[in-house]
Amino acid sequence: MALPGSLSHRLLGRIALFARRRYRTIFVITAIVALAASLLVSQLKFDTDVLALLPKNDPTVEAFRDALETFGSVDYLLVVVRIPEGALLEPYEAFVGELGDRLVELEQFLEVEYRLGDLEEMLATLLPTAPLFLDPAQLDSLGGRLTDERLVQRAKELKRLVSTPQSLATKNVIKLDPLGFSHLFLDRVTAARSGLAVDWSSGYLLSRDHRMLLMLAKPVRPPQDVDFSLSMLRALETEVADLESRWPEFAGPETPIPEVELGGRYVIGLGDAELIKKDVIANVLTSAIGVLALFLFAFRRLGALAYAFVPLFCGLVLTFGFSAIAFGGLSSATSGTAALLIGLGIDFVIVSYGRFVEERQSGGTLEEGLASMSGSSGRAVVVGAVTSAATFYAFGVTDFTGLYQMGFLTGTGILFCMVAVLLLLPAMLAWSEDHHTRRQRRPRLYLHGFGSGRLIRFSVAHPKATLTAIGLISLIAAVSALGVRFEDSVSTMRPRGNPAVELREEVANRFGFGFDQMMLVIEGETFEGTLEAVDRAATGAEKLVGEGVLTGVDSIGSLLPPLSRQQASLRWLAERRAAGLVPERVRTVFAGALAAEGLRLEPFAAGLDLSVRALERDRPIAVEELEGSSQAAGLLGRYLKRTENGWKSAIYLHPPPRIWRRAPPPGAVALADELGPGVTLTGANVVSEVLRTQVLVDATIATALGFVLVTILLWIDYRRIWAALLSLVPLALGIVWMLGGMALLDIPMNFMNIFVTTMIIGIGVDYGIHMIHRYRECVGRSAEVLNDGMAETGKAIMLAALSTIVGFGSLSRSSYPGLSSMGLVAILGAVSTCLVAITVLPAYLALRKRREGEPTS
């Protein structure tokens, strides 16, 4: 059989004949290249940061990322100590205190917060400024506490308190605040750390049900540094194990040993990294095993497995080696590339080897089989690979980093697989032929059609019925496709089964705060101006709380009131002092009341001095006063940061649970707009709303660009626009069927699987290409030759589709919901485009030949 005369055919034929003569050279070169790529693969790292998958230059995403980095809302290691029901708190708090002190000394941590700190220091810092936190009603309440009658009543109350059983920490609070000023303003401080519950008798972060103690550790490296996270956790676990061995020193031998658990982004990141590794391994193994088993069943020859495995292995190794050079590692998005390439790359082997088997079964020689495989079929493989790669490269229009990387890596991997097939498959076939020749026997050659031949022959014999049925199915699918819903939560990218995620949610529930709050970030040039802007924003947010739009507001006002409120409080103090409220009189009256109750003044003297100083206050709070206290400074850092251009403050807005996950409340958006420049509303729901719009636009552009690229490439190949458009018919109808199937199976679109439409262009277009190429090769010959040729190509298409389904089937089992849904949607697309290709095209071409007066059977 002579090679076709076109340049592409001659080039492919020369490659096949070179592989025939020099297969040992090809094997050696392949081994060297694969070894070098394997060394690069061994250097791959795993990026577990979900935010890294999102657009880098989008202002909304950047504002969210900047807010998280500036105010440290999420990058904490959560250390949880569970308290058995009914157990005394003190031993477990002592355990946490000792562990916290040890962690502070470790080089892996910048700071460790497990209690508000020394209450004497906290009250010494805040009590002298207590009146400046109060609104007019609270100031009136304070004035009522300072009458002679109320001071006498307070002395009686103190006698009762010190006479009843109390913890040592509670008695210390009483001594430090004998007049009870702290109850007027400490509730504001309680809101710090997103409303973290605090045991004010001891200062420890204690859940409201007294079943969990919490430590917030700030590591020196980000959670994306997996190696650092591992070393940090090993150091922490060593300290925990040592303290657990000494537990009887804290509580005696019969008290249950504390149960210590870890959560937060560092542990989540490690869990995600482990899941990515498992996913990559599982995807490669299950895809490879499934596809090879399918290959063995279809070709009925054990040796044929090597024809699939070796080119695919080389393509995968080259692809991941390229990933190490181009990206330095794998993310949750690119970890599914292995399954994609196995599902796509096997198509090249199936179509090529299937054509070789067909030629040899018809009596052709090895050279004729290689020439036939590398002729029209080889050209179809090249065109299919280039068009598939082009559609994946169309992901380049998106700003979503993860999707761009996946598209670029998969597109490049397709080309690697194509080159591996074009070089290795002819070389392996030649080696096998020589091997069997030496044994004086021919290899068994067979290709199972899985019923595709009968389906094609039926479509050719009954074209009108076939096209009518396909049309009705397509109409139903098109109507159903209108019901596809869009799931735009970023949580769809979060893997299932990570215990650290579950622990974080439990902490949020037990401590009465959430990790999904919104933030109003306020920037100002001056300290005073920033505080005034914060007060205006907080006042507006409090109105939203009253309207039920928000459940809570948390701002710097809990620690540092705006200057206007402080000045109003200072005027109130000055007026009261002028009207006879003499601080020293308060001391004298209260000391006499204590003596009347038989209590000595000395234990309460230091605290009484703090209260007197509060009544003598004549100046606003300076930020330096708070920064001088380690406890107050720690709380202050949550809300206020110095910047190069001034100050930046965060107000935390807490929406009702499970209501505003997809978008921010309109009231909060209106508040941010009303506050004007310098105020930015951010949060996961804000990002989600913007990305939902952007991903739809990007998906539309990528799909349209994919269609345009494929059409141009097919027109260049066919030199006829009608043939190019005809090749796209299975693709177009297949996408409609895919969307209809998604609606019927209740599979929502999300940020990941929406781009499967673009991937299906790459997958589905190959089927139309192979069918049209075979038709053009056989046109002009007898009807029997044409029908047999299309039936044989249909076998390869069916097997290619089944291999894609098996390959994507492993992806559908991914721990990442986004990747899992991509696998399911891609399976629907592969099934749909395959069925349309082996029914619609044969039926249409048969009907066309009938109208031209040519027999079709």
CSV table of N, CA, C and O in Angstrom, one decimal, residues 441-545:
chain,number,residue,atom,x,y,z
A,441,ARG,N,6.0,-17.2,14.1
A,441,ARG,CA,4.6,-17.1,14.3
A,441,ARG,C,4.2,-15.7,14.3
A,441,ARG,O,4.9,-14.8,14.6
A,442,ARG,N,2.9,-15.4,13.9
A,442,ARG,CA,2.4,-14.1,13.8
A,442,ARG,C,1.6,-13.7,15.1
A,442,ARG,O,1.0,-14.6,15.6
A,443,PRO,N,1.6,-12.5,15.5
A,443,PRO,CA,0.9,-12.1,16.7
A,443,PRO,C,-0.6,-12.1,16.4
A,443,PRO,O,-1.1,-11.9,15.3
A,444,ARG,N,-1.4,-12.4,17.5
A,444,ARG,CA,-2.9,-12.4,17.4
A,444,ARG,C,-3.3,-11.0,17.4
A,444,ARG,O,-3.0,-10.2,18.3
A,445,LEU,N,-4.1,-10.6,16.4
A,445,LEU,CA,-4.6,-9.2,16.3
A,445,LEU,C,-6.1,-9.2,16.3
A,445,LEU,O,-6.8,-10.0,15.6
A,446,TYR,N,-6.7,-8.4,17.2
A,446,TYR,CA,-8.2,-8.4,17.4
A,446,TYR,C,-8.6,-7.0,18.0
A,446,TYR,O,-7.8,-6.4,18.7
A,447,LEU,N,-9.8,-6.5,17.6
A,447,LEU,CA,-10.3,-5.3,18.2
A,447,LEU,C,-11.8,-5.5,18.4
A,447,LEU,O,-12.6,-5.7,17.5
A,448,HIS,N,-12.2,-5.4,19.7
A,448,HIS,CA,-13.6,-5.5,20.1
A,448,HIS,C,-14.3,-4.2,19.8
A,448,HIS,O,-13.8,-3.1,20.1
A,449,GLY,N,-15.5,-4.3,19.2
A,449,GLY,CA,-16.2,-3.1,18.9
A,449,GLY,C,-17.2,-2.6,19.9
A,449,GLY,O,-17.8,-1.5,19.7
A,450,PHE,N,-17.6,-3.4,20.9
A,450,PHE,CA,-18.5,-3.0,21.9
A,450,PHE,C,-19.9,-2.6,21.3
A,450,PHE,O,-20.6,-1.7,21.8
A,451,GLY,N,-20.3,-3.2,20.2
A,451,GLY,CA,-21.5,-3.0,19.6
A,451,GLY,C,-21.6,-1.8,18.7
A,451,GLY,O,-22.6,-1.4,18.1
A,452,SER,N,-20.4,-1.1,18.5
A,452,SER,CA,-20.4,0.1,17.7
A,452,SER,C,-20.7,-0.2,16.2
A,452,SER,O,-21.3,0.6,15.5
A,453,GLY,N,-20.2,-1.3,15.8
A,453,GLY,CA,-20.4,-1.7,14.4
A,453,GLY,C,-21.8,-1.8,14.0
A,453,GLY,O,-22.3,-1.3,13.0
A,454,ARG,N,-22.6,-2.5,14.9
A,454,ARG,CA,-24.0,-2.7,14.6
A,454,ARG,C,-24.7,-1.4,14.7
A,454,ARG,O,-25.7,-1.1,13.9
A,455,LEU,N,-24.3,-0.5,15.6
A,455,LEU,CA,-25.0,0.8,15.7
A,455,LEU,C,-24.7,1.7,14.5
A,455,LEU,O,-25.6,2.3,13.9
A,456,ILE,N,-23.5,1.6,13.9
A,456,ILE,CA,-23.1,2.4,12.7
A,456,ILE,C,-23.9,1.8,11.5
A,456,ILE,O,-24.5,2.6,10.7
A,457,ARG,N,-23.9,0.5,11.4
A,457,ARG,CA,-24.6,-0.1,10.2
A,457,ARG,C,-26.1,0.2,10.3
A,457,ARG,O,-26.8,0.4,9.3
A,458,PHE,N,-26.7,0.2,11.5
A,458,PHE,CA,-28.1,0.6,11.6
A,458,PHE,C,-28.3,2.0,11.2
A,458,PHE,O,-29.3,2.3,10.5
A,459,SER,N,-27.4,2.9,11.6
A,459,SER,CA,-27.6,4.3,11.3
A,459,SER,C,-27.5,4.5,9.8
A,459,SER,O,-28.2,5.4,9.2
A,460,VAL,N,-26.6,3.8,9.1
A,460,VAL,CA,-26.4,3.9,7.7
A,460,VAL,C,-27.7,3.3,7.0
A,460,VAL,O,-28.1,3.9,6.0
A,461,ALA,N,-28.2,2.2,7.5
A,461,ALA,CA,-29.4,1.6,6.9
A,461,ALA,C,-30.7,2.4,7.1
A,461,ALA,O,-31.6,2.4,6.3
A,462,HIS,N,-30.7,3.1,8.3
A,462,HIS,CA,-32.0,3.9,8.6
A,462,HIS,C,-31.6,5.3,9.0
A,462,HIS,O,-31.8,5.7,10.1
A,463,PRO,N,-31.1,6.1,8.0
A,463,PRO,CA,-30.6,7.4,8.4
A,463,PRO,C,-31.7,8.4,8.9
A,463,PRO,O,-31.4,9.1,9.8
A,464,LYS,N,-32.8,8.3,8.3
A,464,LYS,CA,-33.9,9.3,8.7
A,464,LYS,C,-34.4,9.0,10.1
A,464,LYS,O,-34.6,9.9,10.9
A,465,ALA,N,-34.6,7.7,10.4
A,465,ALA,CA,-35.0,7.4,11.7
A,465,ALA,C,-34.0,7.7,12.8
A,465,ALA,O,-34.3,8.2,13.9
A,466,THR,N,-32.7,7.5,12.4
A,466,THR,CA,-31.6,7.8,13.3
A,466,THR,C,-31.6,9.3,13.6
A,466,THR,O,-31.5,9.7,14.8
A,467,LEU,N,-31.6,10.1,12.5
A,467,LEU,CA,-31.5,11.6,12.7
A,467,LEU,C,-32.7,12.1,13.5
A,467,LEU,O,-32.6,13.0,14.3
A,468,THR,N,-33.9,11.5,13.2
A,468,THR,CA,-35.1,12.0,13.9
A,468,THR,C,-35.0,11.7,15.4
A,468,THR,O,-35.3,12.5,16.3
A,469,ALA,N,-34.5,10.5,15.8
A,469,ALA,CA,-34.4,10.1,17.2
A,469,ALA,C,-33.4,11.0,17.9
A,469,ALA,O,-33.6,11.5,19.0
A,470,ILE,N,-32.3,11.2,17.2
A,470,ILE,CA,-31.2,12.1,17.7
A,470,ILE,C,-31.8,13.5,17.9
A,470,ILE,O,-31.5,14.2,18.9
A,471,GLY,N,-32.5,14.0,17.0
A,471,GLY,CA,-33.1,15.3,17.1
A,471,GLY,C,-34.0,15.4,18.3
A,471,GLY,O,-34.0,16.5,19.0
A,472,LEU,N,-34.9,14.4,18.5
A,472,LEU,CA,-35.8,14.5,19.7
A,472,LEU,C,-35.0,14.4,21.0
A,472,LEU,O,-35.3,15.2,21.9
A,473,ILE,N,-34.0,13.6,21.1
A,473,ILE,CA,-33.2,13.5,22.3
A,473,ILE,C,-32.5,14.9,22.5
A,473,ILE,O,-32.5,15.3,23.7
A,474,SER,N,-32.0,15.4,21.5
A,474,SER,CA,-31.3,16.7,21.6
A,474,SER,C,-32.3,17.8,22.1
A,474,SER,O,-31.9,18.7,22.9
A,475,LEU,N,-33.5,17.8,21.6
A,475,LEU,CA,-34.5,18.8,22.0
A,475,LEU,C,-34.8,18.7,23.5
A,475,LEU,O,-34.9,19.7,24.2
A,476,ILE,N,-35.0,17.4,23.9
A,476,ILE,CA,-35.3,17.2,25.3
A,476,ILE,C,-34.1,17.6,26.2
A,476,ILE,O,-34.3,18.3,27.2
A,477,ALA,N,-32.9,17.3,25.7
A,477,ALA,CA,-31.7,17.7,26.5
A,477,ALA,C,-31.6,19.2,26.5
A,477,ALA,O,-31.2,19.7,27.6
A,478,ALA,N,-31.9,19.9,25.4
A,478,ALA,CA,-31.8,21.3,25.4
A,478,ALA,C,-32.7,22.0,26.4
A,478,ALA,O,-32.4,22.9,27.1
A,479,VAL,N,-33.9,21.4,26.5
A,479,VAL,CA,-34.9,22.0,27.4
A,479,VAL,C,-34.5,21.7,28.8
A,479,VAL,O,-34.5,22.6,29.7
A,480,SER,N,-34.0,20.5,29.1
A,480,SER,CA,-33.5,20.1,30.4
A,480,SER,C,-32.3,21.0,30.8
A,480,SER,O,-32.1,21.3,32.0
A,481,ALA,N,-31.4,21.3,29.9
A,481,ALA,CA,-30.2,22.0,30.2
A,481,ALA,C,-30.5,23.4,30.8
A,481,ALA,O,-29.7,24.0,31.5
A,482,LEU,N,-31.7,23.9,30.6
A,482,LEU,CA,-32.1,25.2,31.1
A,482,LEU,C,-32.2,25.1,32.7
A,482,LEU,O,-32.1,26.2,33.3
A,483,GLY,N,-32.3,23.9,33.2
A,483,GLY,CA,-32.4,23.8,34.6
A,483,GLY,C,-31.1,23.6,35.4
A,483,GLY,O,-31.1,23.3,36.6
A,484,VAL,N,-30.0,23.6,34.6
A,484,VAL,CA,-28.7,23.5,35.3
A,484,VAL,C,-28.4,24.7,36.3
A,484,VAL,O,-28.6,25.8,35.8
A,485,ARG,N,-28.1,24.4,37.5
A,485,ARG,CA,-27.9,25.4,38.5
A,485,ARG,C,-26.4,25.6,38.7
A,485,ARG,O,-25.6,24.7,38.3
A,486,PHE,N,-26.0,26.8,39.2
A,486,PHE,CA,-24.6,27.1,39.4
A,486,PHE,C,-24.3,27.2,40.9
A,486,PHE,O,-25.0,27.9,41.7
A,487,GLU,N,-23.3,26.4,41.4
A,487,GLU,CA,-22.9,26.4,42.8
A,487,GLU,C,-21.6,27.2,42.8
A,487,GLU,O,-20.6,26.8,42.3
A,488,ASP,N,-21.7,28.4,43.4
A,488,ASP,CA,-20.6,29.4,43.3
A,488,ASP,C,-19.8,29.5,44.6
A,488,ASP,O,-18.9,30.3,44.7
A,489,SER,N,-20.0,28.6,45.5
A,489,SER,CA,-19.3,28.7,46.8
A,489,SER,C,-17.8,28.2,46.6
A,489,SER,O,-17.6,27.2,45.9
A,490,VAL,N,-16.9,28.9,47.1
A,490,VAL,CA,-15.5,28.5,47.0
A,490,VAL,C,-15.2,27.2,47.8
A,490,VAL,O,-14.3,26.5,47.5
A,491,SER,N,-16.2,26.9,48.7
A,491,SER,CA,-16.0,25.6,49.4
A,491,SER,C,-16.1,24.4,48.5
A,491,SER,O,-15.7,23.3,48.9
A,492,THR,N,-16.6,24.6,47.3
A,492,THR,CA,-16.7,23.4,46.3
A,492,THR,C,-15.3,23.0,45.9
A,492,THR,O,-15.1,21.9,45.4
A,493,MET,N,-14.3,23.8,46.2
A,493,MET,CA,-12.9,23.4,45.9
A,493,MET,C,-12.2,22.8,47.1
A,493,MET,O,-11.1,22.3,47.0
A,494,ARG,N,-12.9,22.8,48.3
A,494,ARG,CA,-12.3,22.2,49.5
A,494,ARG,C,-12.5,20.7,49.5
A,494,ARG,O,-13.6,20.2,49.3
A,495,PRO,N,-11.5,20.0,49.8
A,495,PRO,CA,-11.6,18.5,49.8
A,495,PRO,C,-12.5,18.0,51.0
A,495,PRO,O,-12.6,18.6,52.0
A,496,ARG,N,-13.1,16.9,50.8
A,496,ARG,CA,-13.9,16.2,51.8
A,496,ARG,C,-13.0,15.4,52.7
A,496,ARG,O,-11.9,14.9,52.2
A,497,GLY,N,-13.4,15.1,53.9
A,497,GLY,CA,-12.7,14.2,54.7
A,497,GLY,C,-11.5,14.7,55.4
A,497,GLY,O,-10.6,13.9,55.8
A,498,ASN,N,-11.4,16.0,55.6
A,498,ASN,CA,-10.2,16.6,56.3
A,498,ASN,C,-10.6,16.9,57.8
A,498,ASN,O,-11.4,17.8,58.0
A,499,PRO,N,-10.2,16.1,58.8
A,499,PRO,CA,-10.6,16.3,60.2
A,499,PRO,C,-10.3,17.7,60.7
A,499,PRO,O,-11.1,18.2,61.5
A,500,ALA,N,-9.3,18.4,60.2
A,500,ALA,CA,-8.9,19.7,60.6
A,500,ALA,C,-10.0,20.7,60.3
A,500,ALA,O,-10.3,21.7,61.0
A,501,VAL,N,-10.7,20.5,59.1
A,501,VAL,CA,-11.8,21.4,58.7
A,501,VAL,C,-13.0,21.2,59.7
A,501,VAL,O,-13.6,22.2,60.1
A,502,GLU,N,-13.3,20.0,60.0
A,502,GLU,CA,-14.4,19.7,61.0
A,502,GLU,C,-14.1,20.3,62.3
A,502,GLU,O,-15.0,20.8,63.0
A,503,LEU,N,-12.8,20.2,62.8
A,503,LEU,CA,-12.5,20.7,64.1
A,503,LEU,C,-12.6,22.3,64.1
A,503,LEU,O,-13.1,22.8,65.0
A,504,ARG,N,-12.2,22.9,63.0
A,504,ARG,CA,-12.4,24.3,62.9
A,504,ARG,C,-13.8,24.7,63.0
A,504,ARG,O,-14.2,25.7,63.7
A,505,GLU,N,-14.7,24.0,62.4
A,505,GLU,CA,-16.2,24.3,62.5
A,505,GLU,C,-16.7,24.1,63.9
A,505,GLU,O,-17.5,24.8,64.4
A,506,GLU,N,-16.2,23.0,64.5
A,506,GLU,CA,-16.6,22.8,65.9
A,506,GLU,C,-16.1,23.9,66.8
A,506,GLU,O,-16.9,24.4,67.7
A,507,VAL,N,-14.9,24.4,66.6
A,507,VAL,CA,-14.4,25.5,67.4
A,507,VAL,C,-15.3,26.7,67.2
A,507,VAL,O,-15.6,27.4,68.2
A,508,ALA,N,-15.6,27.0,66.0
A,508,ALA,CA,-16.5,28.1,65.7
A,508,ALA,C,-17.8,28.0,66.4
A,508,ALA,O,-18.3,29.0,67.0
A,509,ASN,N,-18.4,26.8,66.5
A,509,ASN,CA,-19.7,26.7,67.1
A,509,ASN,C,-19.6,26.8,68.6
A,509,ASN,O,-20.4,27.4,69.3
A,510,ARG,N,-18.5,26.2,69.2
A,510,ARG,CA,-18.4,26.1,70.7
A,510,ARG,C,-18.0,27.5,71.2
A,510,ARG,O,-18.4,27.8,72.4
A,511,PHE,N,-17.2,28.3,70.5
A,511,PHE,CA,-16.7,29.5,71.0
A,511,PHE,C,-17.6,30.7,70.5
A,511,PHE,O,-17.3,31.9,70.8
A,512,GLY,N,-18.6,30.4,69.7
A,512,GLY,CA,-19.5,31.5,69.3
A,512,GLY,C,-19.0,32.4,68.3
A,512,GLY,O,-19.4,33.6,68.4
A,513,PHE,N,-18.2,32.0,67.4
A,513,PHE,CA,-17.7,32.9,66.4
A,513,PHE,C,-17.5,32.0,65.1
A,513,PHE,O,-17.5,30.8,65.1
A,514,GLY,N,-17.4,32.7,64.0
A,514,GLY,CA,-17.2,32.0,62.7
A,514,GLY,C,-16.0,32.4,62.0
A,514,GLY,O,-15.3,33.4,62.3
A,515,PHE,N,-15.7,31.6,60.9
A,515,PHE,CA,-14.5,31.9,60.1
A,515,PHE,C,-14.9,32.5,58.8
A,515,PHE,O,-14.1,32.7,57.9
A,516,ASP,N,-16.2,32.8,58.6
A,516,ASP,CA,-16.7,33.3,57.3
A,516,ASP,C,-17.2,34.7,57.4
A,516,ASP,O,-18.1,35.1,56.7
A,517,GLN,N,-16.7,35.4,58.4
A,517,GLN,CA,-17.2,36.8,58.6
A,517,GLN,C,-16.8,37.7,57.4
A,517,GLN,O,-15.8,37.4,56.7
A,518,MET,N,-17.5,38.8,57.2
A,518,MET,CA,-17.0,39.8,56.3
A,518,MET,C,-16.2,40.9,57.0
A,518,MET,O,-16.3,40.9,58.3
A,519,MET,N,-15.5,41.7,56.3
A,519,MET,CA,-14.7,42.8,56.9
A,519,MET,C,-15.0,44.0,56.1
A,519,MET,O,-15.0,44.0,54.9
A,520,LEU,N,-15.1,45.1,56.9
A,520,LEU,CA,-15.0,46.5,56.3
A,520,LEU,C,-13.6,47.0,56.6
A,520,LEU,O,-13.3,47.2,57.8
A,521,VAL,N,-12.8,47.1,55.6
A,521,VAL,CA,-11.4,47.5,55.8
A,521,VAL,C,-11.4,49.0,55.6
A,521,VAL,O,-11.8,49.5,54.5
A,522,ILE,N,-10.9,49.8,56.6
A,522,ILE,CA,-10.9,51.3,56.5
A,522,ILE,C,-9.5,51.8,56.5
A,522,ILE,O,-8.7,51.4,57.4
A,523,GLU,N,-9.2,52.6,55.6
A,523,GLU,CA,-7.8,53.2,55.5
A,523,GLU,C,-7.9,54.7,55.8
A,523,GLU,O,-8.8,55.4,55.3
A,524,GLY,N,-7.0,55.2,56.5
A,524,GLY,CA,-6.9,56.6,56.8
A,524,GLY,C,-5.5,57.1,57.0
A,524,GLY,O,-4.6,56.3,57.3
A,525,GLU,N,-5.3,58.4,56.8
A,525,GLU,CA,-4.0,59.0,56.8
A,525,GLU,C,-3.6,59.2,58.3
A,525,GLU,O,-2.4,59.1,58.6
A,526,THR,N,-4.5,59.6,59.1
A,526,THR,CA,-4.2,59.9,60.5
A,526,THR,C,-4.9,58.9,61.5
A,526,THR,O,-5.9,58.3,61.1
A,527,PHE,N,-4.4,58.8,62.6
A,527,PHE,CA,-4.9,57.9,63.6
A,527,PHE,C,-6.3,58.4,64.0
A,527,PHE,O,-7.3,57.6,64.1
A,528,GLU,N,-6.5,59.7,64.3
A,528,GLU,CA,-7.8,60.2,64.8
A,528,GLU,C,-8.8,60.0,63.7
A,528,GLU,O,-10.0,59.7,63.9
A,529,GLY,N,-8.4,60.4,62.4
A,529,GLY,CA,-9.4,60.3,61.3
A,529,GLY,C,-9.8,58.8,61.1
A,529,GLY,O,-11.0,58.6,60.7
A,530,THR,N,-8.9,57.9,61.2
A,530,THR,CA,-9.2,56.5,61.0
A,530,THR,C,-10.3,56.1,62.1
A,530,THR,O,-11.2,55.4,61.8
A,531,LEU,N,-10.0,56.5,63.4
A,531,LEU,CA,-11.0,56.1,64.4
A,531,LEU,C,-12.4,56.7,64.2
A,531,LEU,O,-13.4,56.0,64.4
A,532,GLU,N,-12.4,57.9,63.7
A,532,GLU,CA,-13.7,58.5,63.4
A,532,GLU,C,-14.4,57.8,62.3
A,532,GLU,O,-15.6,57.5,62.3
A,533,ALA,N,-13.7,57.4,61.3
A,533,ALA,CA,-14.3,56.6,60.2
A,533,ALA,C,-14.8,55.3,60.6
A,533,ALA,O,-15.8,54.8,60.2
A,534,VAL,N,-14.0,54.7,61.5
A,534,VAL,CA,-14.4,53.4,62.1
A,534,VAL,C,-15.7,53.5,62.9
A,534,VAL,O,-16.6,52.7,62.8
A,535,ASP,N,-15.8,54.6,63.6
A,535,ASP,CA,-17.0,54.8,64.4
A,535,ASP,C,-18.3,55.0,63.5
A,535,ASP,O,-19.3,54.5,63.8
A,536,ARG,N,-18.1,55.8,62.4
A,536,ARG,CA,-19.2,56.0,61.5
A,536,ARG,C,-19.6,54.6,60.9
A,536,ARG,O,-20.8,54.3,60.8
A,537,ALA,N,-18.6,53.8,60.5
A,537,ALA,CA,-18.9,52.5,59.9
A,537,ALA,C,-19.6,51.6,60.9
A,537,ALA,O,-20.5,50.9,60.6
A,538,ALA,N,-19.0,51.6,62.1
A,538,ALA,CA,-19.6,50.7,63.1
A,538,ALA,C,-21.0,51.1,63.5
A,538,ALA,O,-21.9,50.2,63.7
A,539,THR,N,-21.3,52.4,63.6
A,539,THR,CA,-22.6,52.8,63.8
A,539,THR,C,-23.6,52.4,62.8
A,539,THR,O,-24.7,51.9,63.0
A,540,GLY,N,-23.2,52.5,61.5
A,540,GLY,CA,-24.0,52.0,60.4
A,540,GLY,C,-24.2,50.5,60.5
A,540,GLY,O,-25.3,50.0,60.2
A,541,ALA,N,-23.2,49.8,60.8
A,541,ALA,CA,-23.3,48.3,60.9
A,541,ALA,C,-24.2,47.9,62.1
A,541,ALA,O,-24.9,46.9,61.9
A,542,GLU,N,-24.2,48.7,63.2
A,542,GLU,CA,-25.0,48.3,64.3
A,542,GLU,C,-26.5,48.5,63.9
A,542,GLU,O,-27.4,47.7,64.4
A,543,LYS,N,-26.8,49.4,63.0
A,543,LYS,CA,-28.2,49.6,62.5
A,543,LYS,C,-28.6,48.3,61.7
A,543,LYS,O,-29.7,47.9,61.8
A,544,LEU,N,-27.6,47.7,61.0
A,544,LEU,CA,-27.9,46.5,60.2
A,544,LEU,C,-28.2,45.3,61.2
A,544,LEU,O,-29.0,44.5,60.9
A,545,VAL,N,-27.5,45.4,62.4
A,545,VAL,CA,-27.7,44.3,63.4
A,545,VAL,C,-29.2,44.5,63.9
A,545,VAL,O,-29.9,43.5,64.1
